[in-house]
Amino acid sequence: MALAAKLQLRQSQSLVMTPQLMQSIRLLQLTHVELERFIDEEIERNPLLERAEPQEDASGDQPQKSETAAEPASGDDWFETETEWSAEAISEKLDSSLENLFPDDPGTSERLGPDLTAQWKSASGGSAGGASSEGFDVGEMAATVVTLREHVGEQIALAFPNPAERLIAGELADGLDEAGYLRSDLDEVAARLGADKAAVARVLAVCQAFEPAGLFARDLAECLSLQLAMRDRLDPAMKSLVANLELLARRDFQTLKRICGVDEEDLLDMLAEIRALDPRPGMAFSGGASDAIIADVEVRAAADGSWAVELNSDTLPRVLVDNVYFARVSSHAKDQAEKDFLAECLQNANWLTRSLDQRAKTILKVASEIVRQQDAFLVHGVRHLKPLNLRTVADAIGMHESTVSRVTANKYMLTPRGVFELRYFFTASIASAEGGEAHSSEAVRDRIKQLIDEEKPADVLSDDAIVDMLRESGVDIARRTVAKYREGMNIPSSVQRRREKRALANAGR
């Protein structure tokens, strides 16, 4: 067989991931904050994009342009218009009197002196009452959030006049985690600073007396001991209790009474003191306020008995393409490179606006189907939450399962029963004992929690007993599944609950 070169034409279809398509897919899974950040970056990069944020006056109408506002020059010279300002013109337009800018507060100069008076006037925003006529936010004068490192640093400066000790204390402070525990090894600190380990230990002892009590502890037991010592409650019995926290976690009260040498009443008092302590004293200085959850979708009851599903307008970015600016600038383009740049900017801007519109429609479509599937939950509560998976929603709305997964990531829905992440409504199914409709795992968890909350001290339910009760109510569940759900809700075993309830019952007598 002879080998020969031939030319052949073939026609085939393939999915090409263009940059625009990848951008559209990426926009689906962005949160509200991430989307706003992304749009800000695009606006900074693309001169044809601008935010559409209409501002309304007190009457609700759109503000009109001032008659005295300078209008841009018409024709081709619009970009060459210049305005000249002189010192005389500025002084005529503005009142430059320092007395009007910083009115005196009666008695301020006498109390503070001239230098501090000027500082007070500057900080007060230009008014005697401490607020300027406009644009002043009282919150700006409030104390900023103090971080753990700053709080400890202030105490180090006061506690260590010796520079060498202050350096060691600063190194130890750098080893604190967000909970206030010391994660640095003392030997490594001493070797790194070329200091004696005994000197490092002495500095650590002083640091462990800082406020709040419990800082610079190396484990939970030491953290609790420092707080108890600050309260003068670290007696031998309490030391024994803190040294056996694993028995406390297992609720082995009988062994604890024997080790601590106390009776039941004293042990309960000691446990109450332990509960009043803070196991993470540094969390009070975590720094930065947590962001509030902003729901992407709002669900409310409609007049006809159905559910109205709407997108939250606060989470919808308003972006416009400035075609007028594009036409004006493109007519003055000097070469082909500038024209290509403007054409690319226009294409990207149009694609972004279409992608944002498609993102909003997709979120609304997915949320509407979730509401339709979980109608019983919205009416009756968590016990009626149905098993649901991504494929069911994807098939119902004619989309791919991966698209639904991206839409439900980090999105929240505001319902009459509270704010829930969209992923909350997707739960595994647990078969029915009678062959009927399956049960949602979240509903089964809630049922297990209710059974345990209603149990009596003399009749603590074991996992096997919970399985039997659930099967009587039509839930076919295994014992290991009950144990997994119970541990996931931080509920102790029946043996530990029985010990705790007996101890509390004896204390009540």
Short mmCIF file of C-alpha atoms in Angstrom, two decimals:
data_model
loop_
_atom_site.label_atom_id
_atom_site.label_comp_id
_atom_site.label_asym_id
_atom_site.label_seq_id
_atom_site.Cartn_x
_atom_site.Cartn_y
_atom_site.Cartn_z
CA MET A 1 0.00 0.00 0.00
CA ALA A 2 1.44 3.33 -1.09
CA LEU A 3 1.50 6.28 1.27
CA ALA A 4 0.25 9.57 -0.13
CA ALA A 5 -0.62 12.98 1.27
CA LYS A 6 -4.24 14.05 0.79
CA LEU A 7 -6.33 17.05 1.79
CA GLN A 8 -9.70 16.33 3.41
CA LEU A 9 -12.45 18.58 4.75
CA ARG A 10 -14.22 17.57 7.94
CA GLN A 11 -17.01 19.26 9.80
CA SER A 12 -17.31 18.79 13.56
CA GLN A 13 -18.82 20.49 16.57
CA SER A 14 -16.96 21.27 19.77
CA LEU A 15 -17.49 23.45 22.79
CA VAL A 16 -14.92 26.23 22.97
CA MET A 17 -14.47 27.97 26.31
CA THR A 18 -14.04 31.55 25.19
CA PRO A 19 -12.92 34.15 27.74
CA GLN A 20 -16.42 35.65 27.69
CA LEU A 21 -18.04 32.28 28.38
CA MET A 22 -15.64 31.61 31.22
CA GLN A 23 -16.49 35.04 32.63
CA SER A 24 -20.22 34.29 32.52
CA ILE A 25 -19.69 31.00 34.33
CA ARG A 26 -17.52 32.71 36.92
CA LEU A 27 -20.13 35.40 37.58
CA LEU A 28 -22.68 32.76 38.57
CA GLN A 29 -20.77 31.63 41.64
CA LEU A 30 -19.63 35.05 42.87
CA THR A 31 -21.16 36.40 46.06
CA HIS A 32 -22.63 39.89 46.24
CA VAL A 33 -19.42 41.35 47.71
CA GLU A 34 -17.20 39.55 45.21
CA LEU A 35 -19.42 40.67 42.34
CA GLU A 36 -19.24 44.31 43.42
CA ARG A 37 -15.46 44.07 43.64
CA PHE A 38 -15.28 42.47 40.19
CA ILE A 39 -17.45 45.19 38.65
CA ASP A 40 -15.35 47.92 40.25
CA GLU A 41 -12.26 46.40 38.65
CA GLU A 42 -13.99 46.20 35.27
CA ILE A 43 -15.15 49.82 35.47
CA GLU A 44 -11.62 50.90 36.29
CA ARG A 45 -10.30 48.89 33.36
CA ASN A 46 -13.02 49.73 30.82
CA PRO A 47 -13.77 53.44 30.16
CA LEU A 48 -17.10 52.60 28.50
CA LEU A 49 -18.62 51.11 31.67
CA GLU A 50 -20.32 53.17 34.34
CA ARG A 51 -22.59 52.51 37.25
CA ALA A 52 -26.23 53.46 36.94
CA GLU A 53 -27.12 54.72 40.39
CA PRO A 54 -29.99 57.20 40.07
CA GLN A 55 -30.22 59.57 43.00
CA GLU A 56 -33.60 60.87 44.04
CA ASP A 57 -34.34 64.07 45.86
CA ALA A 58 -36.69 64.39 48.80
CA SER A 59 -39.77 64.50 46.54
CA GLY A 60 -38.74 61.26 44.83
CA ASP A 61 -38.06 62.93 41.47
CA GLN A 62 -34.81 62.77 39.60
CA PRO A 63 -32.60 65.76 40.34
CA GLN A 64 -32.41 68.30 37.59
CA LYS A 65 -29.22 69.97 36.45
CA SER A 66 -28.55 73.32 37.95
CA GLU A 67 -29.16 76.20 35.60
CA THR A 68 -25.86 77.71 36.64
CA ALA A 69 -23.87 74.52 36.09
CA ALA A 70 -21.26 74.74 33.41
CA GLU A 71 -22.31 72.89 30.26
CA PRO A 72 -19.70 71.24 28.07
CA ALA A 73 -18.79 73.05 24.89
CA SER A 74 -20.48 71.79 21.79
CA GLY A 75 -18.75 70.59 18.65
CA ASP A 76 -15.25 69.20 18.38
CA ASP A 77 -13.78 71.54 20.99
CA TRP A 78 -15.63 69.94 23.92
CA PHE A 79 -12.48 68.30 25.23
CA GLU A 80 -10.36 71.44 24.94
CA THR A 81 -12.49 73.63 27.24
CA GLU A 82 -10.55 74.91 30.24
CA THR A 83 -11.57 76.87 33.29
CA GLU A 84 -9.11 79.21 34.93
CA TRP A 85 -9.26 79.82 38.67
CA SER A 86 -7.46 82.61 40.46
CA ALA A 87 -6.98 83.33 44.13
CA GLU A 88 -9.25 86.35 43.82
CA ALA A 89 -11.99 84.31 42.18
CA ILE A 90 -11.82 81.66 44.87
CA SER A 91 -11.95 84.22 47.65
CA GLU A 92 -15.02 85.77 46.05
CA LYS A 93 -16.79 82.44 45.78
CA LEU A 94 -15.84 81.10 49.21
CA ASP A 95 -15.96 82.54 52.69
CA SER A 96 -12.37 82.05 53.80
CA SER A 97 -12.87 83.31 57.32
CA LEU A 98 -11.28 80.94 59.78
CA GLU A 99 -13.77 82.05 62.40
CA ASN A 100 -16.60 80.75 60.24
CA LEU A 101 -14.79 77.51 59.51
CA PHE A 102 -13.85 76.85 63.15
CA PRO A 103 -16.30 78.64 65.47
CA ASP A 104 -15.04 79.00 68.99
CA ASP A 105 -16.48 76.92 71.78
CA PRO A 106 -17.00 79.14 74.85
CA GLY A 107 -14.24 78.44 77.32
CA THR A 108 -12.29 76.11 75.07
CA SER A 109 -9.22 78.33 74.84
CA GLU A 110 -9.14 78.83 78.58
CA ARG A 111 -9.40 75.10 79.26
CA LEU A 112 -7.11 73.68 76.59
CA GLY A 113 -4.80 76.45 75.51
CA PRO A 114 -4.31 77.72 71.96
CA ASP A 115 -2.57 74.63 70.54
CA LEU A 116 -5.04 72.08 71.86
CA THR A 117 -7.92 74.36 70.99
CA ALA A 118 -6.92 74.27 67.35
CA GLN A 119 -6.70 70.49 67.49
CA TRP A 120 -10.13 70.29 69.12
CA LYS A 121 -11.62 72.50 66.43
CA SER A 122 -10.11 70.36 63.72
CA ALA A 123 -11.38 67.14 65.29
CA SER A 124 -14.83 68.56 65.94
CA GLY A 125 -15.44 68.95 62.24
CA GLY A 126 -15.85 72.70 62.32
CA SER A 127 -18.78 73.26 64.67
CA ALA A 128 -19.19 73.94 68.31
CA GLY A 129 -21.40 70.94 68.76
CA GLY A 130 -18.80 68.56 67.44
CA ALA A 131 -20.39 68.03 64.02
CA SER A 132 -20.01 69.90 60.79
CA SER A 133 -22.90 71.24 58.81
CA GLU A 134 -22.70 68.46 56.24
CA GLY A 135 -20.81 65.29 55.43
CA PHE A 136 -19.74 64.62 59.02
CA ASP A 137 -20.18 61.17 60.46
CA VAL A 138 -20.09 60.87 64.24
CA GLY A 139 -18.94 57.29 63.81
CA GLU A 140 -15.65 58.55 62.42
CA MET A 141 -14.78 59.96 65.85
CA ALA A 142 -15.54 56.67 67.62
CA ALA A 143 -12.65 54.58 68.80
CA THR A 144 -11.39 52.14 66.20
CA VAL A 145 -11.48 48.41 66.85
CA VAL A 146 -8.46 47.45 68.95
CA THR A 147 -6.72 44.30 67.79
CA LEU A 148 -5.30 41.72 70.16
CA ARG A 149 -1.75 42.68 69.21
CA GLU A 150 -2.42 46.36 69.94
CA HIS A 151 -4.09 45.57 73.26
CA VAL A 152 -1.19 43.40 74.37
CA GLY A 153 1.34 45.92 73.08
CA GLU A 154 -0.05 48.66 75.32
CA GLN A 155 0.33 46.43 78.38
CA ILE A 156 3.84 45.38 77.36
CA ALA A 157 4.92 49.02 77.18
CA LEU A 158 3.75 49.58 80.75
CA ALA A 159 4.88 46.28 82.27
CA PHE A 160 8.47 46.13 80.94
CA PRO A 161 10.67 49.20 81.37
CA ASN A 162 13.69 47.08 80.39
CA PRO A 163 14.17 47.16 76.59
CA ALA A 164 15.48 43.59 76.51
CA GLU A 165 12.43 42.24 78.33
CA ARG A 166 10.17 44.36 76.18
CA LEU A 167 11.74 42.81 73.08
CA ILE A 168 11.13 39.30 74.44
CA ALA A 169 7.53 40.17 75.30
CA GLY A 170 6.97 41.51 71.79
CA GLU A 171 8.30 38.28 70.32
CA LEU A 172 5.93 36.28 72.52
CA ALA A 173 3.04 38.51 71.52
CA ASP A 174 3.78 37.75 67.87
CA GLY A 175 3.22 34.09 68.70
CA LEU A 176 -0.37 34.57 69.89
CA ASP A 177 -3.17 33.08 67.83
CA GLU A 178 -6.58 34.71 67.47
CA ALA A 179 -7.86 32.94 70.61
CA GLY A 180 -5.02 34.39 72.72
CA TYR A 181 -3.01 31.17 73.07
CA LEU A 182 0.77 31.19 72.79
CA ARG A 183 1.83 28.94 69.93
CA SER A 184 5.55 29.77 70.01
CA ASP A 185 8.03 27.40 71.62
CA LEU A 186 10.01 29.05 74.44
CA ASP A 187 13.24 27.31 73.42
CA GLU A 188 12.91 28.62 69.86
CA VAL A 189 12.16 32.13 71.10
CA ALA A 190 15.19 32.07 73.38
CA ALA A 191 17.45 30.78 70.60
CA ARG A 192 16.13 33.29 68.09
CA LEU A 193 16.70 36.25 70.42
CA GLY A 194 19.90 34.91 71.98
CA ALA A 195 18.32 35.15 75.44
CA ASP A 196 18.31 32.86 78.41
CA LYS A 197 15.32 30.51 78.60
CA ALA A 198 14.80 31.47 82.24
CA ALA A 199 14.51 35.12 81.21
CA VAL A 200 11.92 34.21 78.57
CA ALA A 201 9.98 32.23 81.18
CA ARG A 202 10.01 35.21 83.57
CA VAL A 203 8.69 37.51 80.85
CA LEU A 204 6.00 34.97 80.00
CA ALA A 205 4.89 34.83 83.63
CA VAL A 206 4.39 38.61 83.62
CA CYS A 207 2.52 38.46 80.30
CA GLN A 208 0.19 35.81 81.66
CA ALA A 209 -1.01 38.36 84.21
CA PHE A 210 -2.28 40.68 81.46
CA GLU A 211 -5.93 41.49 80.95
CA PRO A 212 -8.09 39.71 79.99
CA ALA A 213 -7.05 36.79 82.12
CA GLY A 214 -6.04 33.70 80.18
CA LEU A 215 -3.85 35.34 77.53
CA PHE A 216 -0.49 33.72 76.71
CA ALA A 217 -1.73 30.30 77.88
CA ARG A 218 -0.29 27.34 76.05
CA ASP A 219 -3.30 25.05 76.37
CA LEU A 220 -6.87 25.08 77.64
CA ALA A 221 -5.97 23.87 81.12
CA GLU A 222 -3.45 26.67 81.59
CA CYS A 223 -5.91 29.22 80.22
CA LEU A 224 -8.56 28.19 82.75
CA SER A 225 -5.98 28.06 85.55
CA LEU A 226 -4.88 31.64 84.83
CA GLN A 227 -8.46 32.88 85.01
CA LEU A 228 -9.16 30.96 88.21
CA ALA A 229 -5.96 32.27 89.77
CA MET A 230 -7.01 35.82 88.88
CA ARG A 231 -10.25 35.17 90.78
CA ASP A 232 -8.37 33.56 93.69
CA ARG A 233 -10.21 30.28 93.12
CA LEU A 234 -7.34 28.00 92.12
CA ASP A 235 -7.44 25.76 95.20
CA PRO A 236 -6.15 22.15 95.19
CA ALA A 237 -9.58 20.73 94.29
CA MET A 238 -9.93 23.10 91.34
CA LYS A 239 -6.38 22.30 90.20
CA SER A 240 -7.30 18.62 90.13
CA LEU A 241 -10.45 19.37 88.14
CA VAL A 242 -8.58 21.48 85.56
CA ALA A 243 -5.92 18.80 85.26
CA ASN A 244 -8.59 16.24 84.29
CA LEU A 245 -10.60 18.08 81.69
CA GLU A 246 -10.92 14.90 79.62
CA LEU A 247 -13.00 13.37 82.43
CA LEU A 248 -15.14 16.49 82.46
CA ALA A 249 -15.67 16.17 78.70
CA ARG A 250 -16.85 12.58 79.23
CA ARG A 251 -19.05 13.75 82.14
CA ASP A 252 -17.47 11.16 84.41
CA PHE A 253 -18.56 12.96 87.59
CA GLN A 254 -18.02 10.02 89.91
CA THR A 255 -14.32 9.82 89.04
CA LEU A 256 -13.97 13.59 89.30
CA LYS A 257 -15.47 13.61 92.78
CA ARG A 258 -12.97 10.99 93.88
CA ILE A 259 -9.97 12.75 92.31
CA CYS A 260 -10.91 16.22 93.59
CA GLY A 261 -11.97 14.95 97.00
CA VAL A 262 -15.29 16.80 97.02
CA ASP A 263 -18.94 15.86 97.28
CA GLU A 264 -21.60 16.28 94.63
CA GLU A 265 -22.65 19.77 95.71
CA ASP A 266 -19.10 21.11 95.67
CA LEU A 267 -18.44 19.52 92.29
CA LEU A 268 -21.50 21.22 90.80
CA ASP A 269 -20.31 24.56 92.15
CA MET A 270 -16.91 23.98 90.61
CA LEU A 271 -18.48 23.08 87.28
CA ALA A 272 -20.51 26.30 87.37
CA GLU A 273 -17.29 28.26 87.87
CA ILE A 274 -15.65 26.48 84.94
CA ARG A 275 -18.61 27.31 82.69
CA ALA A 276 -18.28 31.00 83.60
CA LEU A 277 -14.70 31.13 82.26
CA ASP A 278 -13.72 32.15 78.74
CA PRO A 279 -11.81 29.42 76.88
CA ARG A 280 -10.83 31.87 74.11
CA PRO A 281 -10.03 35.22 75.74
CA GLY A 282 -8.39 36.63 72.63
CA MET A 283 -11.53 36.41 70.50
CA ALA A 284 -12.77 39.68 71.99
CA PHE A 285 -10.02 41.37 69.95
CA SER A 286 -10.52 39.45 66.71
CA GLY A 287 -10.68 42.80 64.90
CA GLY A 288 -12.97 43.81 62.09
CA ALA A 289 -16.73 43.59 62.15
CA SER A 290 -18.32 40.58 60.54
CA ASP A 291 -20.22 41.25 57.36
CA ALA A 292 -23.99 40.99 57.62
CA ILE A 293 -25.65 38.47 55.35
CA ILE A 294 -27.51 40.11 52.48
CA ALA A 295 -30.15 37.87 50.96
CA ASP A 296 -29.95 37.51 47.18
CA VAL A 297 -33.57 36.34 46.90
CA GLU A 298 -36.66 37.39 48.85
CA VAL A 299 -39.70 35.15 49.26
CA ARG A 300 -43.00 36.38 50.62
CA ALA A 301 -46.57 35.17 50.65
CA ALA A 302 -48.65 36.42 47.74
CA ALA A 303 -52.29 37.48 47.92
CA ASP A 304 -53.47 34.38 46.03
CA GLY A 305 -51.83 32.00 48.52
CA SER A 306 -48.75 31.29 46.43
CA TRP A 307 -45.21 32.50 47.00
CA ALA A 308 -43.75 35.62 45.37
CA VAL A 309 -40.04 35.17 44.56
CA GLU A 310 -38.06 38.31 43.81
CA LEU A 311 -34.43 39.25 43.53
CA ASN A 312 -33.09 41.63 46.14
CA SER A 313 -32.53 44.90 44.31
CA ASP A 314 -29.68 45.78 46.69
CA THR A 315 -27.62 42.87 45.35
CA LEU A 316 -28.22 43.66 41.69
CA PRO A 317 -25.38 45.73 40.21
CA ARG A 318 -26.49 48.46 37.83
CA VAL A 319 -24.00 48.82 35.00
CA LEU A 320 -24.49 50.78 31.80
CA VAL A 321 -22.53 51.01 28.55
CA ASP A 322 -21.76 54.60 27.57
CA ASN A 323 -22.39 54.40 23.81
CA VAL A 324 -22.44 58.19 23.49
CA TYR A 325 -18.92 58.41 24.89
CA PHE A 326 -17.83 55.58 22.58
CA ALA A 327 -19.17 57.38 19.48
CA ARG A 328 -17.58 60.63 20.54
CA VAL A 329 -14.15 59.21 21.31
CA SER A 330 -13.98 56.75 18.43
CA SER A 331 -14.43 59.60 15.95
CA HIS A 332 -11.18 61.09 17.24
CA ALA A 333 -9.20 57.83 17.21
CA LYS A 334 -5.78 58.46 15.68
CA ASP A 335 -4.76 55.00 14.54
CA GLN A 336 -6.02 51.45 14.18
CA ALA A 337 -4.69 50.40 17.60
CA GLU A 338 -6.91 52.93 19.35
CA LYS A 339 -9.92 51.83 17.29
CA ASP A 340 -9.26 48.18 18.14
CA PHE A 341 -8.97 49.05 21.83
CA LEU A 342 -12.28 50.93 21.82
CA ALA A 343 -14.00 48.14 19.90
CA GLU A 344 -12.74 45.58 22.41
CA CYS A 345 -13.91 47.72 25.32
CA LEU A 346 -17.36 48.02 23.76
CA GLN A 347 -17.57 44.28 23.15
CA ASN A 348 -16.50 43.46 26.72
CA ALA A 349 -18.89 46.03 28.16
CA ASN A 350 -21.86 44.66 26.21
CA TRP A 351 -20.94 41.11 27.17
CA LEU A 352 -20.70 42.04 30.84
CA THR A 353 -24.14 43.66 30.91
CA ARG A 354 -25.65 40.62 29.17
CA SER A 355 -23.86 38.26 31.57
CA LEU A 356 -25.16 40.15 34.60
CA ASP A 357 -28.68 40.03 33.20
CA GLN A 358 -28.38 36.31 32.52
CA ARG A 359 -26.98 35.75 36.02
CA ALA A 360 -29.97 37.47 37.60
CA LYS A 361 -32.44 35.45 35.50
CA THR A 362 -30.67 32.18 36.34
CA ILE A 363 -30.66 32.87 40.09
CA LEU A 364 -34.35 33.75 39.98
CA LYS A 365 -35.18 30.61 38.00
CA VAL A 366 -33.30 28.32 40.39
CA ALA A 367 -34.74 30.03 43.48
CA SER A 368 -38.29 29.79 42.12
CA GLU A 369 -37.91 26.05 41.57
CA ILE A 370 -36.51 25.58 45.09
CA VAL A 371 -39.50 27.44 46.52
CA ARG A 372 -41.85 25.26 44.47
CA GLN A 373 -40.15 22.09 45.68
CA GLN A 374 -40.01 23.17 49.34
CA ASP A 375 -43.47 24.72 49.62
CA ALA A 376 -44.30 22.49 52.62
CA PHE A 377 -41.23 23.75 54.50
CA LEU A 378 -42.26 27.38 54.04
CA VAL A 379 -45.78 26.61 55.27
CA HIS A 380 -45.19 24.10 58.09
CA GLY A 381 -41.51 24.24 59.06
CA VAL A 382 -38.40 22.09 59.04
CA ARG A 383 -40.26 18.82 59.69
CA HIS A 384 -41.71 19.10 56.20
CA LEU A 385 -38.44 19.78 54.40
CA LYS A 386 -38.33 17.44 51.40
CA PRO A 387 -35.27 15.57 50.15
CA LEU A 388 -33.85 17.50 47.21
CA ASN A 389 -30.76 17.27 45.04
CA LEU A 390 -29.20 19.41 42.33
CA ARG A 391 -30.20 17.10 39.52
CA THR A 392 -33.91 17.39 40.37
CA VAL A 393 -33.79 21.18 40.15
CA ALA A 394 -31.59 21.10 37.04
CA ASP A 395 -33.98 18.77 35.19
CA ALA A 396 -36.99 20.85 36.18
CA ILE A 397 -35.61 24.12 34.81
CA GLY A 398 -33.69 22.65 31.88
CA MET A 399 -30.19 23.52 33.03
CA HIS A 400 -27.03 21.58 33.73
CA GLU A 401 -26.42 20.32 37.25
CA SER A 402 -23.11 22.21 37.47
CA THR A 403 -24.92 25.48 36.69
CA VAL A 404 -27.34 24.92 39.56
CA SER A 405 -24.40 24.10 41.81
CA ARG A 406 -22.69 27.39 40.96
CA VAL A 407 -25.89 29.39 41.45
CA THR A 408 -26.58 27.95 44.90
CA ALA A 409 -23.04 28.52 46.18
CA ASN A 410 -22.88 31.31 48.79
CA LYS A 411 -26.34 32.66 47.90
CA TYR A 412 -29.00 33.32 50.55
CA MET A 413 -32.78 33.39 50.52
CA LEU A 414 -34.93 35.50 52.83
CA THR A 415 -38.12 33.61 53.72
CA PRO A 416 -40.86 34.08 56.33
CA ARG A 417 -39.01 31.44 58.37
CA GLY A 418 -35.65 33.22 58.28
CA VAL A 419 -32.59 33.56 56.07
CA PHE A 420 -31.23 30.32 54.63
CA GLU A 421 -28.41 29.49 52.28
CA LEU A 422 -29.72 28.00 49.05
CA ARG A 423 -27.67 24.87 49.75
CA TYR A 424 -29.71 24.37 52.95
CA PHE A 425 -32.69 23.19 50.89
CA PHE A 426 -30.68 20.37 49.30
CA THR A 427 -30.68 17.47 51.74
CA ALA A 428 -30.18 13.73 51.47
CA SER A 429 -33.19 11.43 51.56
CA ILE A 430 -33.92 8.83 54.20
CA ALA A 431 -36.24 6.03 53.16
CA SER A 432 -39.67 5.63 54.66
CA ALA A 433 -40.31 2.59 56.85
CA GLU A 434 -43.72 2.11 55.26
CA GLY A 435 -42.60 2.52 51.67
CA GLY A 436 -44.04 6.02 51.35
CA GLU A 437 -42.38 9.30 50.56
CA ALA A 438 -38.76 9.68 51.72
CA HIS A 439 -37.79 12.00 54.56
CA SER A 440 -35.26 14.81 54.53
CA SER A 441 -32.14 14.29 56.62
CA GLU A 442 -32.54 17.80 58.07
CA ALA A 443 -36.09 16.98 59.20
CA VAL A 444 -34.84 13.75 60.80
CA ARG A 445 -32.11 15.68 62.66
CA ASP A 446 -34.72 18.04 64.03
CA ARG A 447 -36.88 15.09 65.13
CA ILE A 448 -33.92 13.48 66.94
CA LYS A 449 -33.15 16.74 68.74
CA GLN A 450 -36.78 17.07 69.83
CA LEU A 451 -36.87 13.51 71.21
CA ILE A 452 -33.72 14.12 73.25
CA ASP A 453 -34.94 17.51 74.52
CA GLU A 454 -38.19 15.93 75.74
CA GLU A 455 -36.61 12.96 77.52
CA LYS A 456 -36.86 12.68 81.30
CA PRO A 457 -33.95 12.05 83.72
CA ALA A 458 -35.35 8.63 84.59
CA ASP A 459 -35.88 7.66 80.95
CA VAL A 460 -32.89 8.75 78.88
CA LEU A 461 -33.20 7.51 75.31
CA SER A 462 -30.45 5.39 73.83
CA ASP A 463 -29.67 5.47 70.13
CA ASP A 464 -31.50 2.15 69.69
CA ALA A 465 -34.58 3.59 71.40
CA ILE A 466 -34.47 6.62 69.11
CA VAL A 467 -34.26 4.30 66.09
CA ASP A 468 -37.36 2.41 67.25
CA MET A 469 -39.32 5.63 67.84
CA LEU A 470 -38.36 6.99 64.42
CA ARG A 471 -39.37 3.77 62.71
CA GLU A 472 -42.73 3.92 64.45
CA SER A 473 -43.20 7.38 62.90
CA GLY A 474 -42.27 6.04 59.46
CA VAL A 475 -38.53 6.82 59.24
CA ASP A 476 -36.30 3.90 58.25
CA ILE A 477 -32.93 4.82 59.74
CA ALA A 478 -29.92 2.91 61.01
CA ARG A 479 -28.45 3.27 64.49
CA ARG A 480 -25.10 4.51 63.18
CA THR A 481 -26.93 7.25 61.27
CA VAL A 482 -28.67 8.36 64.47
CA ALA A 483 -25.33 8.43 66.28
CA LYS A 484 -23.77 10.46 63.44
CA TYR A 485 -26.57 13.03 63.47
CA ARG A 486 -26.48 13.24 67.28
CA GLU A 487 -22.72 13.82 67.36
CA GLY A 488 -23.06 16.38 64.57
CA MET A 489 -25.40 18.38 66.84
CA ASN A 490 -22.90 18.10 69.76
CA ILE A 491 -25.33 15.99 71.79
CA PRO A 492 -23.57 13.56 74.19
CA SER A 493 -24.36 9.88 74.39
CA SER A 494 -27.16 8.49 76.53
CA VAL A 495 -24.68 7.41 79.24
CA GLN A 496 -23.22 10.91 79.52
CA ARG A 497 -26.67 12.54 79.45
CA ARG A 498 -27.91 10.20 82.20
CA ARG A 499 -24.96 11.10 84.46
CA GLU A 500 -25.49 14.80 83.90
CA LYS A 501 -29.24 14.68 84.53
CA ARG A 502 -28.79 12.67 87.73
CA ALA A 503 -26.21 15.15 88.98
CA LEU A 504 -28.51 18.05 88.27
CA ALA A 505 -31.46 16.27 89.89
CA ASN A 506 -29.44 15.58 93.04
CA ALA A 507 -28.30 19.17 93.16
CA GLY A 508 -31.92 20.31 92.98
CA ARG A 509 -32.74 18.40 96.12
#
